[in-house]
CSV table of C-alpha atoms in Angstrom, one decimal:
chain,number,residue,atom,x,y,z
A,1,UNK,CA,0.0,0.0,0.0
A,2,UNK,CA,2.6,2.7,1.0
A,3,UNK,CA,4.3,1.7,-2.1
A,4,UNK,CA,1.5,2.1,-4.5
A,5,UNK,CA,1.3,6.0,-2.8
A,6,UNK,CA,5.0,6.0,-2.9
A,7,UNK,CA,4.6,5.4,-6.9
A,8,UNK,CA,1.6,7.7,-7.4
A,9,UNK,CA,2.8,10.4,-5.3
A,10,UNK,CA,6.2,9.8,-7.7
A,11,UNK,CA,4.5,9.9,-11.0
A,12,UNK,CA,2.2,12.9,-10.4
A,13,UNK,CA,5.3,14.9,-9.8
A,14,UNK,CA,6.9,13.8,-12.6
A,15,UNK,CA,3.5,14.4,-14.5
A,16,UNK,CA,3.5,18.3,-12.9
A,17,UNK,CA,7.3,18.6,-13.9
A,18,UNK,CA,6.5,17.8,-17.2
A,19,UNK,CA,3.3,19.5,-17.7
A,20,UNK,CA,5.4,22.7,-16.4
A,21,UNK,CA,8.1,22.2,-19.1
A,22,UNK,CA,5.4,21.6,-21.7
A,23,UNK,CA,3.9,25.1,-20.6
A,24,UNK,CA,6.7,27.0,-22.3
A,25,UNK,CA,5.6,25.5,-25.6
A,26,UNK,CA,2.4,27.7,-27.4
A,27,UNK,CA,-0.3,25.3,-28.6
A,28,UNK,CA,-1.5,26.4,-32.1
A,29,UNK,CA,1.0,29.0,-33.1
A,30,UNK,CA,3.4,28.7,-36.2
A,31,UNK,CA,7.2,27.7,-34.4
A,32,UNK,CA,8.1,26.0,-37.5
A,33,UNK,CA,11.5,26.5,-38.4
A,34,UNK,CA,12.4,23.5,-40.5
A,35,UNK,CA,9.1,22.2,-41.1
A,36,UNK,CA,8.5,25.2,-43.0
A,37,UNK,CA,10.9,24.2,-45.7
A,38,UNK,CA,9.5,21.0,-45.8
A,39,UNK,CA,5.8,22.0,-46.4
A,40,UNK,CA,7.2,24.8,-49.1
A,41,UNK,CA,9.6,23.0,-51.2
A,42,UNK,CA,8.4,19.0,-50.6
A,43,UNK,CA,6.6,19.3,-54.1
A,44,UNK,CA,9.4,20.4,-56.1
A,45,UNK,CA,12.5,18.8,-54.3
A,46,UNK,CA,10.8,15.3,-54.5
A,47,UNK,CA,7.6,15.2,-56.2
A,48,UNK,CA,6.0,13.6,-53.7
A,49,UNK,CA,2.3,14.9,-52.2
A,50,UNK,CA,2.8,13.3,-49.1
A,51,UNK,CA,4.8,15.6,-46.7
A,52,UNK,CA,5.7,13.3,-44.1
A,53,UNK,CA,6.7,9.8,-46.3
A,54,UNK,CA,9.1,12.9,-48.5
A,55,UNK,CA,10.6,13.3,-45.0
A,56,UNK,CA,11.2,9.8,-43.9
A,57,UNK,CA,12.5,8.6,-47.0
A,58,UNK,CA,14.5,11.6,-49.2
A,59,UNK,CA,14.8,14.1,-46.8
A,60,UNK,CA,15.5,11.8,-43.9
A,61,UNK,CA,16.3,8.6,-45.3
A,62,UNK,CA,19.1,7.1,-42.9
A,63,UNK,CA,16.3,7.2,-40.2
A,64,UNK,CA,13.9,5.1,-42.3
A,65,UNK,CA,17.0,2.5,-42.8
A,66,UNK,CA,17.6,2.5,-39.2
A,67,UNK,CA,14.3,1.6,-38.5
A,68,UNK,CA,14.8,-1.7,-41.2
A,69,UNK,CA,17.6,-2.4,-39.4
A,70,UNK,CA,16.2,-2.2,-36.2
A,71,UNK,CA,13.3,-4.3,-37.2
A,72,UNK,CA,15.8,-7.0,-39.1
A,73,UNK,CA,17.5,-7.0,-36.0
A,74,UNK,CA,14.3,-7.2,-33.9
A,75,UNK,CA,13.3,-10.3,-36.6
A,76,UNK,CA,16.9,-12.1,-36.2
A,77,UNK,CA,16.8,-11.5,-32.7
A,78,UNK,CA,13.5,-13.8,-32.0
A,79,UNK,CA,15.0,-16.1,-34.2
A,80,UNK,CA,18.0,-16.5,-32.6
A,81,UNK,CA,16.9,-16.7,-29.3
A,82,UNK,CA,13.5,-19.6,-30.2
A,83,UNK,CA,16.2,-21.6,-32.6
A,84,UNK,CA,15.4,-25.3,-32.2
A,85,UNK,CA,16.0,-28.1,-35.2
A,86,UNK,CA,12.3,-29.1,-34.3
A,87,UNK,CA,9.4,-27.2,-33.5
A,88,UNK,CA,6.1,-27.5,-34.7
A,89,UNK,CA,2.5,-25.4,-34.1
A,90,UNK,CA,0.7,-25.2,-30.7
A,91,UNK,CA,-2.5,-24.8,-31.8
A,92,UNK,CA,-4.7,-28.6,-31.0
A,93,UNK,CA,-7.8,-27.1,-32.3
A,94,UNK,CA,-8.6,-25.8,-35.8
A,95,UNK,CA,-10.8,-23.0,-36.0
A,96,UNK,CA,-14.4,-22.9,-36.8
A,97,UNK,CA,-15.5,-23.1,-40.0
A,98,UNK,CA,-16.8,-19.8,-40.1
A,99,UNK,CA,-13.1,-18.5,-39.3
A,100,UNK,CA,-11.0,-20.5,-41.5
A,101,UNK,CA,-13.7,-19.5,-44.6
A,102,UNK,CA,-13.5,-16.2,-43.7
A,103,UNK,CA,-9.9,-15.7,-43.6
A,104,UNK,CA,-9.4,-17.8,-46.8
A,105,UNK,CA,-11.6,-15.4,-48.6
A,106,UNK,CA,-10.3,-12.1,-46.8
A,107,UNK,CA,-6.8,-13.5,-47.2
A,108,UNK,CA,-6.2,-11.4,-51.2
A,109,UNK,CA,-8.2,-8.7,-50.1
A,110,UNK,CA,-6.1,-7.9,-46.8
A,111,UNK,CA,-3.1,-8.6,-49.2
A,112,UNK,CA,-4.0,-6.1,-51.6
A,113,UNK,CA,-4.9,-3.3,-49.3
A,114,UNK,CA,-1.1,-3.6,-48.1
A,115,UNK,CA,0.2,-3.4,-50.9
A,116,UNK,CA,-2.3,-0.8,-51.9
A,117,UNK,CA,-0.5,1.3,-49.0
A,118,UNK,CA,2.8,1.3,-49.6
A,119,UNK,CA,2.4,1.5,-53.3
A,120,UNK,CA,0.6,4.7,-52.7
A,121,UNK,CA,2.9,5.9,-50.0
A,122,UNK,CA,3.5,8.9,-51.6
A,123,UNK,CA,0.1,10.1,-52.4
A,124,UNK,CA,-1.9,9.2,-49.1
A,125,UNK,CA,-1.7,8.8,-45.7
A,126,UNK,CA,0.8,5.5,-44.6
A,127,UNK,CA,3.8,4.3,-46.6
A,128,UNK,CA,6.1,0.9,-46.1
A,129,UNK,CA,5.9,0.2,-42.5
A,130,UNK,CA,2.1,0.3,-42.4
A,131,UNK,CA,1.5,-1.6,-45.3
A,132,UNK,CA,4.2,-4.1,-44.7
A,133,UNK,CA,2.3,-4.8,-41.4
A,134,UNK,CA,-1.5,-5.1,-43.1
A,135,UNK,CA,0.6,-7.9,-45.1
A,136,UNK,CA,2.1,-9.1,-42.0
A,137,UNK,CA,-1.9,-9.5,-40.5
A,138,UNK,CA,-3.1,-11.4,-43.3
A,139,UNK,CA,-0.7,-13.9,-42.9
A,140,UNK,CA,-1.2,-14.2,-39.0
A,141,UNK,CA,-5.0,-14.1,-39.8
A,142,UNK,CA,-3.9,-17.7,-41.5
A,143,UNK,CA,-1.8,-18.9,-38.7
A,144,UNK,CA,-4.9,-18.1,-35.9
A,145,UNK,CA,-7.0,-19.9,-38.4
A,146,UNK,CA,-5.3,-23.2,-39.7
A,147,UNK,CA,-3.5,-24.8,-37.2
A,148,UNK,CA,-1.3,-26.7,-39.9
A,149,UNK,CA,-0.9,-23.7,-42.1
A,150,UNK,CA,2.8,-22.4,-42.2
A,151,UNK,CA,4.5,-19.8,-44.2
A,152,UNK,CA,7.1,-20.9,-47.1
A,153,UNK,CA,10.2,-20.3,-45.6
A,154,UNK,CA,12.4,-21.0,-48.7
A,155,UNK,CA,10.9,-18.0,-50.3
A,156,UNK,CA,10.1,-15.4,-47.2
A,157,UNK,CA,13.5,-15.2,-45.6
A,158,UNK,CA,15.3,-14.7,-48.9
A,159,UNK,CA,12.9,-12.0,-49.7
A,160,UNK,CA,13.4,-10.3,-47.0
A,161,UNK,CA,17.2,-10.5,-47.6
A,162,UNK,CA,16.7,-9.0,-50.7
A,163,UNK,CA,14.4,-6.3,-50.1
A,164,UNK,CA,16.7,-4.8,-47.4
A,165,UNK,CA,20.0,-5.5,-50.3
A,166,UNK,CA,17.9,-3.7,-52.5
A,167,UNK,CA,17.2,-0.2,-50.4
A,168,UNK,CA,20.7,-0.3,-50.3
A,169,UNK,CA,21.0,-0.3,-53.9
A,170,UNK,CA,19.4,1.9,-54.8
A,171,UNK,CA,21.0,4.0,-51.9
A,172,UNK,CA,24.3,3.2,-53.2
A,173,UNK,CA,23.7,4.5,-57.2
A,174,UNK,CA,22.1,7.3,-55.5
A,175,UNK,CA,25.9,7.7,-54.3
A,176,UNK,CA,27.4,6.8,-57.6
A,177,UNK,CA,25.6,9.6,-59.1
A,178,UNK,CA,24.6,12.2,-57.0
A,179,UNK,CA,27.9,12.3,-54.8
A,180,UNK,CA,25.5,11.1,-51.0
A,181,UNK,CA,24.0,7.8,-50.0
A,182,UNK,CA,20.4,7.8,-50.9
A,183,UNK,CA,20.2,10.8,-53.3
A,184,UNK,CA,16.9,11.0,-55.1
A,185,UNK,CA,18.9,9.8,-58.0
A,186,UNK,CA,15.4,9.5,-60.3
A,187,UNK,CA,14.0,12.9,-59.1
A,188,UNK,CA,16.9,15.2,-59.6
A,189,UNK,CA,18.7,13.7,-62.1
A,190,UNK,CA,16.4,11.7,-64.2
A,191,UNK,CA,13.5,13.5,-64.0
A,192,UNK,CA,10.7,10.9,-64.1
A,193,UNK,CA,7.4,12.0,-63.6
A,194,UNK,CA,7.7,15.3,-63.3
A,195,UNK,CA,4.6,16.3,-65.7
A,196,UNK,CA,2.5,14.0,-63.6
A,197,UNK,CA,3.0,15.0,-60.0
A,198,UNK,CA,0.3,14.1,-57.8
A,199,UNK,CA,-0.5,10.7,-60.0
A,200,UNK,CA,1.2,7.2,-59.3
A,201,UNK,CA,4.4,7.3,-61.5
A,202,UNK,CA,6.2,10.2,-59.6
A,203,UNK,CA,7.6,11.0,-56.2
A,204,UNK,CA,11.1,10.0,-57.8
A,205,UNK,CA,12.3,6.3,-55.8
A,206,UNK,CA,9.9,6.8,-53.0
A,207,UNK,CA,7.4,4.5,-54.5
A,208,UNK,CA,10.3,1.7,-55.2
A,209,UNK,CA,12.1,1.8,-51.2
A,210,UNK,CA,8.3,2.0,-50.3
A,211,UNK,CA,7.6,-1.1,-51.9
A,212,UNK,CA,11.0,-2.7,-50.7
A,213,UNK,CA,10.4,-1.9,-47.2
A,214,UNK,CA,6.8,-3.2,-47.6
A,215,UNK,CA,7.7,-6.5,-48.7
A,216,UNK,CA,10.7,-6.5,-46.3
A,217,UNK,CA,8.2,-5.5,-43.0
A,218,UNK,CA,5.3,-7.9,-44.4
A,219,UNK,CA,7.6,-10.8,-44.1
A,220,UNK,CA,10.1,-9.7,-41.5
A,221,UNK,CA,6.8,-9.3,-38.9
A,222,UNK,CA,5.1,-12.7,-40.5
A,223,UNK,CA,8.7,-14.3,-39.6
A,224,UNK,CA,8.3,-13.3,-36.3
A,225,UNK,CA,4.7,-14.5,-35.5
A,226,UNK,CA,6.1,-17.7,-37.3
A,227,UNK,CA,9.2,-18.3,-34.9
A,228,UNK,CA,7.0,-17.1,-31.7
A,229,UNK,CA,3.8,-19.3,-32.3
A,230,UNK,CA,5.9,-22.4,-32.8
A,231,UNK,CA,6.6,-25.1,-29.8
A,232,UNK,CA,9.5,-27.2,-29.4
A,233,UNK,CA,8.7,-31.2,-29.8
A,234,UNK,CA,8.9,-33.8,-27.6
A,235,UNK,CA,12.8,-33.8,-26.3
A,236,UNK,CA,13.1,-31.6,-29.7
B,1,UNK,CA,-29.5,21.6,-49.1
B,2,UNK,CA,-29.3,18.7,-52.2
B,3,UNK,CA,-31.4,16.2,-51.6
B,4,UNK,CA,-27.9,14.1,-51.5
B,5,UNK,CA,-27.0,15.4,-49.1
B,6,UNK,CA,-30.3,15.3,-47.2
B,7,UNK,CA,-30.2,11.7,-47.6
B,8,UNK,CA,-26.8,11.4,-46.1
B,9,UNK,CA,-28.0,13.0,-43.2
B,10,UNK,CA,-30.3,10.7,-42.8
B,11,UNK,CA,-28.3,8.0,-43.1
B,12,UNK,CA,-25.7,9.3,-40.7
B,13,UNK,CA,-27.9,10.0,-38.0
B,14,UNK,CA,-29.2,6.5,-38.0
B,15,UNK,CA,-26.5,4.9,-37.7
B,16,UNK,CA,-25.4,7.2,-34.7
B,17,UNK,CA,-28.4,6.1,-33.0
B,18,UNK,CA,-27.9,2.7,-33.6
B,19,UNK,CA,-24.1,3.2,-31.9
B,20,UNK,CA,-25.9,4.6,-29.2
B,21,UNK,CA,-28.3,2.1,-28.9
B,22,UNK,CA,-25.2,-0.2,-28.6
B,23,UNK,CA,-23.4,1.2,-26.3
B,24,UNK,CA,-26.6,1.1,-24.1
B,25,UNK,CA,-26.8,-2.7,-25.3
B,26,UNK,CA,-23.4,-3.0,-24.1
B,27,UNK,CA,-24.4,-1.2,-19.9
B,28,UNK,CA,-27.7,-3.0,-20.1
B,29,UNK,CA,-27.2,-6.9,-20.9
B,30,UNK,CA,-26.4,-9.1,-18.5
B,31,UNK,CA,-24.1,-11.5,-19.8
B,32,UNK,CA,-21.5,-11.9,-22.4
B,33,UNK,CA,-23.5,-13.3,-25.3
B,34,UNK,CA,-26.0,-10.4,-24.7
B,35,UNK,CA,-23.7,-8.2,-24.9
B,36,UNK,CA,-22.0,-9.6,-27.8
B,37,UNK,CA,-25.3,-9.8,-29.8
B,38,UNK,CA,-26.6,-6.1,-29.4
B,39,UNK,CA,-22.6,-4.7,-29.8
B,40,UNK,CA,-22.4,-6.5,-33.0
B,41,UNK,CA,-25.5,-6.0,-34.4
B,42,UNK,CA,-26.2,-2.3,-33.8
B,43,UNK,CA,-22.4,-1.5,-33.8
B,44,UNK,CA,-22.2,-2.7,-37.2
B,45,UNK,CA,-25.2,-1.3,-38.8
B,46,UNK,CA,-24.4,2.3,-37.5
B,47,UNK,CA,-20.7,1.9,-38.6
B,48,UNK,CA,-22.7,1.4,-42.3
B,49,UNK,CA,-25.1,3.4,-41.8
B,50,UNK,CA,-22.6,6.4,-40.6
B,51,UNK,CA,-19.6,5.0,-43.7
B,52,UNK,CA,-22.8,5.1,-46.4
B,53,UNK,CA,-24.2,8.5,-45.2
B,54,UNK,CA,-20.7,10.5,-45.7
B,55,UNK,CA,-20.0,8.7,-48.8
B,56,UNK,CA,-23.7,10.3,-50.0
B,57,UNK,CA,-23.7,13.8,-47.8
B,58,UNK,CA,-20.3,14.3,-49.9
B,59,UNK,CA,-22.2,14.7,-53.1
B,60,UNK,CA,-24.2,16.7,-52.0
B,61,UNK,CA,-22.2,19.0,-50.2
B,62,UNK,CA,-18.6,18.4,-51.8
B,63,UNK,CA,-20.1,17.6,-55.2
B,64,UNK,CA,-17.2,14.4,-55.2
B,65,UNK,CA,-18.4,11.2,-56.3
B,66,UNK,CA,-14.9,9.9,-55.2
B,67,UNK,CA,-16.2,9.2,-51.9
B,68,UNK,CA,-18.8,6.8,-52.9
B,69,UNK,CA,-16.3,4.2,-53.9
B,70,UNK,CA,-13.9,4.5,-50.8
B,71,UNK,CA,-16.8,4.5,-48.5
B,72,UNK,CA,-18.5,1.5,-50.2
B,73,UNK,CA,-15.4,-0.6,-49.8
B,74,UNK,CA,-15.2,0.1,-46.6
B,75,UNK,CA,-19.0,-0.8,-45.5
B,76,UNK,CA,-18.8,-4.0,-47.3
B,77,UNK,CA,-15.3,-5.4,-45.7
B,78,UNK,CA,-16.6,-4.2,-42.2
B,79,UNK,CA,-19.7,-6.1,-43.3
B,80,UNK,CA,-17.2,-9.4,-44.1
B,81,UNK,CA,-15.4,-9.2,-41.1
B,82,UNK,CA,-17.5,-7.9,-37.8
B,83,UNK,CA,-19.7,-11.3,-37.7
B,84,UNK,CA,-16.6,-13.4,-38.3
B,85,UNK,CA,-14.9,-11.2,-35.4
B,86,UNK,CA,-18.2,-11.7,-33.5
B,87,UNK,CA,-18.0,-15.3,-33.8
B,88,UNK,CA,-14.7,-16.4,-33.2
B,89,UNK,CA,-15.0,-13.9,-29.8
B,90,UNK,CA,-18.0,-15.8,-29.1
B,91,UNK,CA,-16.7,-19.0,-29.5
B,92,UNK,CA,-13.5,-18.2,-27.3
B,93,UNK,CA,-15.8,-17.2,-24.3
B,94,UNK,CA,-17.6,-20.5,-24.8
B,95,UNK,CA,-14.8,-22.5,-24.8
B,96,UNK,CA,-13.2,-20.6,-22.3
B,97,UNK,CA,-16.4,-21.4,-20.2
B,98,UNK,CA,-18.0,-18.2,-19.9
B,99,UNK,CA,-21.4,-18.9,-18.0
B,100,UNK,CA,-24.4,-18.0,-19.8
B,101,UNK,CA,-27.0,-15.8,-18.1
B,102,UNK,CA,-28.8,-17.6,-15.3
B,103,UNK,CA,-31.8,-16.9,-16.7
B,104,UNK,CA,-31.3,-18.7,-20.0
B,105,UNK,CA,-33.0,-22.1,-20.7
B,106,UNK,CA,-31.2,-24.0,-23.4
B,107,UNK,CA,-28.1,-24.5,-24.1
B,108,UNK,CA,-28.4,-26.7,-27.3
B,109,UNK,CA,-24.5,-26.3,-27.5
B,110,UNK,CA,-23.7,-28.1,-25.0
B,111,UNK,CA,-26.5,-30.9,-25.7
B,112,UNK,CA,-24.4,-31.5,-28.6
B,113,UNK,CA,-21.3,-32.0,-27.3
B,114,UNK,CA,-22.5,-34.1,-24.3
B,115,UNK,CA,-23.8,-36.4,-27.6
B,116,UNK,CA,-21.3,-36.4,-29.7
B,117,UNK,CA,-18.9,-37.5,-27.1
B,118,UNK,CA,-21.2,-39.9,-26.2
B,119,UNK,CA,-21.4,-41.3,-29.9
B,120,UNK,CA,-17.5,-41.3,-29.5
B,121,UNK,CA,-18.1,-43.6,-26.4
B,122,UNK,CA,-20.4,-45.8,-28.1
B,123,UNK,CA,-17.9,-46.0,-30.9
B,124,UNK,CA,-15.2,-47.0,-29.1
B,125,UNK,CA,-17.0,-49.7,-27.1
B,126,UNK,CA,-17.8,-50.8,-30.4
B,127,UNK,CA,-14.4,-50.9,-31.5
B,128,UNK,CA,-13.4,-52.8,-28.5
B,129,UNK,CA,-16.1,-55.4,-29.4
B,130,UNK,CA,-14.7,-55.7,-32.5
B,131,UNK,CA,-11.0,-56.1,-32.1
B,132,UNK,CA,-11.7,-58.8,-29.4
B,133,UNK,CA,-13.8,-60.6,-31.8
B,134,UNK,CA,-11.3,-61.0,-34.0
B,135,UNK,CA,-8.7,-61.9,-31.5
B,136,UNK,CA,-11.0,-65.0,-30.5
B,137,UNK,CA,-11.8,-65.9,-34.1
């Protein structure tokens, strides 16, 4: 009991301390100093509609691949620490009918809306991360569903492999022509799309590392459901 | 006013009143199945009602048919999914032995189990019969 007070008493000052610190900061008024630049010149410096995927992948870019990183890492990580030669699925009961229908017909259409997402990442709202992770729930909608079903891991771990390679890539011949890692190397040198801003085929290589980091999230987070819902055997 | 958007108005304040009605479902019922029925039901006829209504109001107001579309896609996959969500929630709390309301008087479910496992029974004495059968032939 004293210690529950102990903690509340301890977070409502921290809460006060904070609230103070926050005070200093004007709701609603314009303090944008780089921001500013972003919402100006997004359009023309990389064609893309979409302020805040512009940011995260051209103007910010090394972020974004930290963030693979960290989720490859995050991926590897589970991996390394369920590895067993033998392991098989928990689940002793298959799900209703209703359940395993249903996700066998929702199954293309949760598919598509990912990849509907991070195609589009540079027109509306989302990007890779969100739509790698719609993938990601289609595939764990099959694992809840079937308890035999499991994902081809011949082709998923590869892929993923490759779509990380291939951010790099295009990363590195943004430094073979522009002169920095990840230069908007079909934007500003190229010039693709430039007549059709605001339509599909622009936005320079946001589109492509979109889709790369879409696959490479879909299967990186479908990995990890894979090694985490698994059960060694018997003296496996 | 259009009479678009007249009828999206409509349409939107039904289906707030059937969220309401829910979320009064939701205070009033007394067990889980209840509560499970009127929270799906209502829930999901106000989300289409509500989804429907803006896609219409925005004719009328906006004068964009692109709404239509988006809206419609999105009333008919809640439409696919909220029963099969309802269901498999369902079923957990049954399995998971959720009592029913004391005041309910079948419980067919359960009938059927208590059955079928006695079929099983049957069955295997059956079996048995067999096996030894051919052991003393």
């Amino acid at each position: 009991m004293v210690k529950r007070i102990l903690a509340i008493v301890f977070i409502l000052i921290i809460g006060f301390w904070m609230a103070k610190a926050l005070d200093q900061i004007p709701f609603g008024q314009d303090r944008m100093l780089v921001g500013k630049y972003y919402l100006e010149h997004v359009t023309e410096d990389t064609g893309a509609i979409n302020a805040v995927t512009a940011v995260v992948v051209n103007y910010r870019g090394f972020d974004t691949l930290g963030e693979v990183t960290v989720l490859f890492i995050a991926s590897t990580g589970v991996a390394a620490l369920l590895w067993r030669k033998k392991r098989k699925r928990t689940a002793k009961t298959e799900g209703s009918i209703v359940l395993t229908t249903g996700a066998r017909l929702l199954l293309p259409f949760i598919m598509l809306f990912g990849a509907y997402i991070f195609i589009h990442g540079h027109l509306t709202p989302g990007g890779g991360f969100p739509g790698g992770a719609t993938i990601a729930t289609a595939f764990l909608f099959f694992y809840l569903a079937f308890t035999v079903y499991e994902i081809d891991h011949k082709i998923f771990e590869p892929l993923e492999g490759f779509a990380g390679l291939g951010y790099v890539t295009v990363g590195l011949i943004g430094l073979a022509i522009g002169g920095y890692f990840l230069f908007d190397w079909i934007w500003q040198t190229w010039g693709i799309g430039r007549e059709n801003v605001g339509r599909l085929l622009s936005a320079g290589f946001i589109p492509i590392i979109y889709t790369l980091i879409g696959i490479k999230v879909g299967t990186e987070l479908t990995g990890i459901v894979d090694n985490m819902i698994k059960e060694p055997e018997e003296g496996g | 006013m259009s009479i678009a958007s007249l009828i999206g108005q409509v349409l939107v304040l039904i289906g707030a009143f059937f969220y309401v009605v829910s979320a009064l479902g939701l205070i009033r019922m007394p067990d889980v199945y209840n509560r499970m029925q009127t929270a799906t039901k209502s829930a999901t006829l106000g989300s289409l009602g509500v989804i429907i209504g803006a896609g219409i109001w925005a004719i009328g107001e906006v004068g964009s048919y692109s709404w239509i579309p988006k809206t419609l896609v999105i009333a008919i996959f809640l439409l696919l999914t909220n029963p099969i969500s309802a269901h498999a929630l369902i079923r957990a709390a049954y399995r998971s032995g959720v009592p029913l309301w004391e005041g309910s008087v079948v419980d067919k479910y359960k009938e059927a189990e208590k059955s079928l496992e006695r079929v099983e029974g049957i069955k295997g004495n059956l079996e048995e019969a067999l096996e030894e059968g051919e052991k003393d032939e």
